[in-house]
C-alpha positions as a printed NumPy array, in Angstrom:
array([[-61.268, -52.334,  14.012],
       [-59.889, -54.291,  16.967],
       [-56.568, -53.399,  18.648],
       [-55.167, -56.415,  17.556],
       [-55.862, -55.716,  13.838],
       [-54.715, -51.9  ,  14.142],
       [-51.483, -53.366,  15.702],
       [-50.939, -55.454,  12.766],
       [-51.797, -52.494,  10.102],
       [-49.011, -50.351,  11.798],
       [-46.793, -53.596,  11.682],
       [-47.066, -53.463,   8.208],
       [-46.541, -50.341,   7.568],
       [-43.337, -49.566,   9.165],
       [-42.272, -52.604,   7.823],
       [-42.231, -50.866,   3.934],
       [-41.227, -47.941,   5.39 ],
       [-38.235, -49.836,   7.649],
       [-37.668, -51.599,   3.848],
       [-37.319, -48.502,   2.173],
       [-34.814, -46.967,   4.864],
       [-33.173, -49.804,   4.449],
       [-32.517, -49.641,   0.456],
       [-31.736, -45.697,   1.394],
       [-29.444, -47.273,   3.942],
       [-27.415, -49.044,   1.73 ],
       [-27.736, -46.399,  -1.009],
       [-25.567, -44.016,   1.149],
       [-23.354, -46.622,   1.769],
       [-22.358, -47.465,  -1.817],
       [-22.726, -43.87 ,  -2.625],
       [-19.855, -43.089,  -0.355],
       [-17.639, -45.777,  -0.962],
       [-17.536, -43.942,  -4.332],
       [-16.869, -41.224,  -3.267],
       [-20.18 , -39.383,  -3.968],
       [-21.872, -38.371,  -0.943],
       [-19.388, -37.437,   2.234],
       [-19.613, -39.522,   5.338],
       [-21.236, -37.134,   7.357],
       [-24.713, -38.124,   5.373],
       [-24.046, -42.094,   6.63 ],
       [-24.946, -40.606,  10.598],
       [-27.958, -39.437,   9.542],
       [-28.821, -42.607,   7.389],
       [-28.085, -44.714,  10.347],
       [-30.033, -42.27 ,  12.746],
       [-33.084, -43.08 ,  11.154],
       [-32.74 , -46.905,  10.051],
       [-32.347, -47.124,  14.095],
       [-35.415, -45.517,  14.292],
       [-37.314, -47.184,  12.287],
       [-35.964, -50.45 ,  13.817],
       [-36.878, -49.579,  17.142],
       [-40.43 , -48.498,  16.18 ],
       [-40.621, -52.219,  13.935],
       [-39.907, -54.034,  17.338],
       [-41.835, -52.152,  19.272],
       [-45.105, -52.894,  17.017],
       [-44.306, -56.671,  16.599],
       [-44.224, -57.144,  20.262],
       [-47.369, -54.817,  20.621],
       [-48.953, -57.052,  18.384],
       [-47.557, -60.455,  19.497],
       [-48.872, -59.459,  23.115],
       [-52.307, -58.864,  21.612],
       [-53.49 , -62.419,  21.809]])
């Protein structure tokens, strides 16, 4: 497996997972609108969607500079 290929497997990847943070994401954020969940648990949603972001970028420019 090249680099280039094993740059674009972890691209996908954390894309589904950054997709799935993302429904979480806005899960929380209906949940507490409704008074459900208290606002405290909206940090730690938005701790890791910023994650996940940040990783995302960082493999799509790994693999756009793989040419």
């Amino acid at each position: 497996m090249s680099l280039k290929n094993a740059a674009l497997l972890a691209l996908i990847g954390t894309s589904l997972l950054m997709l799935l943070v993302l429904v979480h994401f806005i899960s929380t954020v209906l949940a507490i609108m409704h008074g459900l969940v208290p606002v405290m648990a909206l940090l730690a949603s938005m701790i890791r969607l910023f994650a996940c972001f940040t990783v995302w970028v960082f493999f799509l420019v790994f693999y756009q500079k793989q040419s």
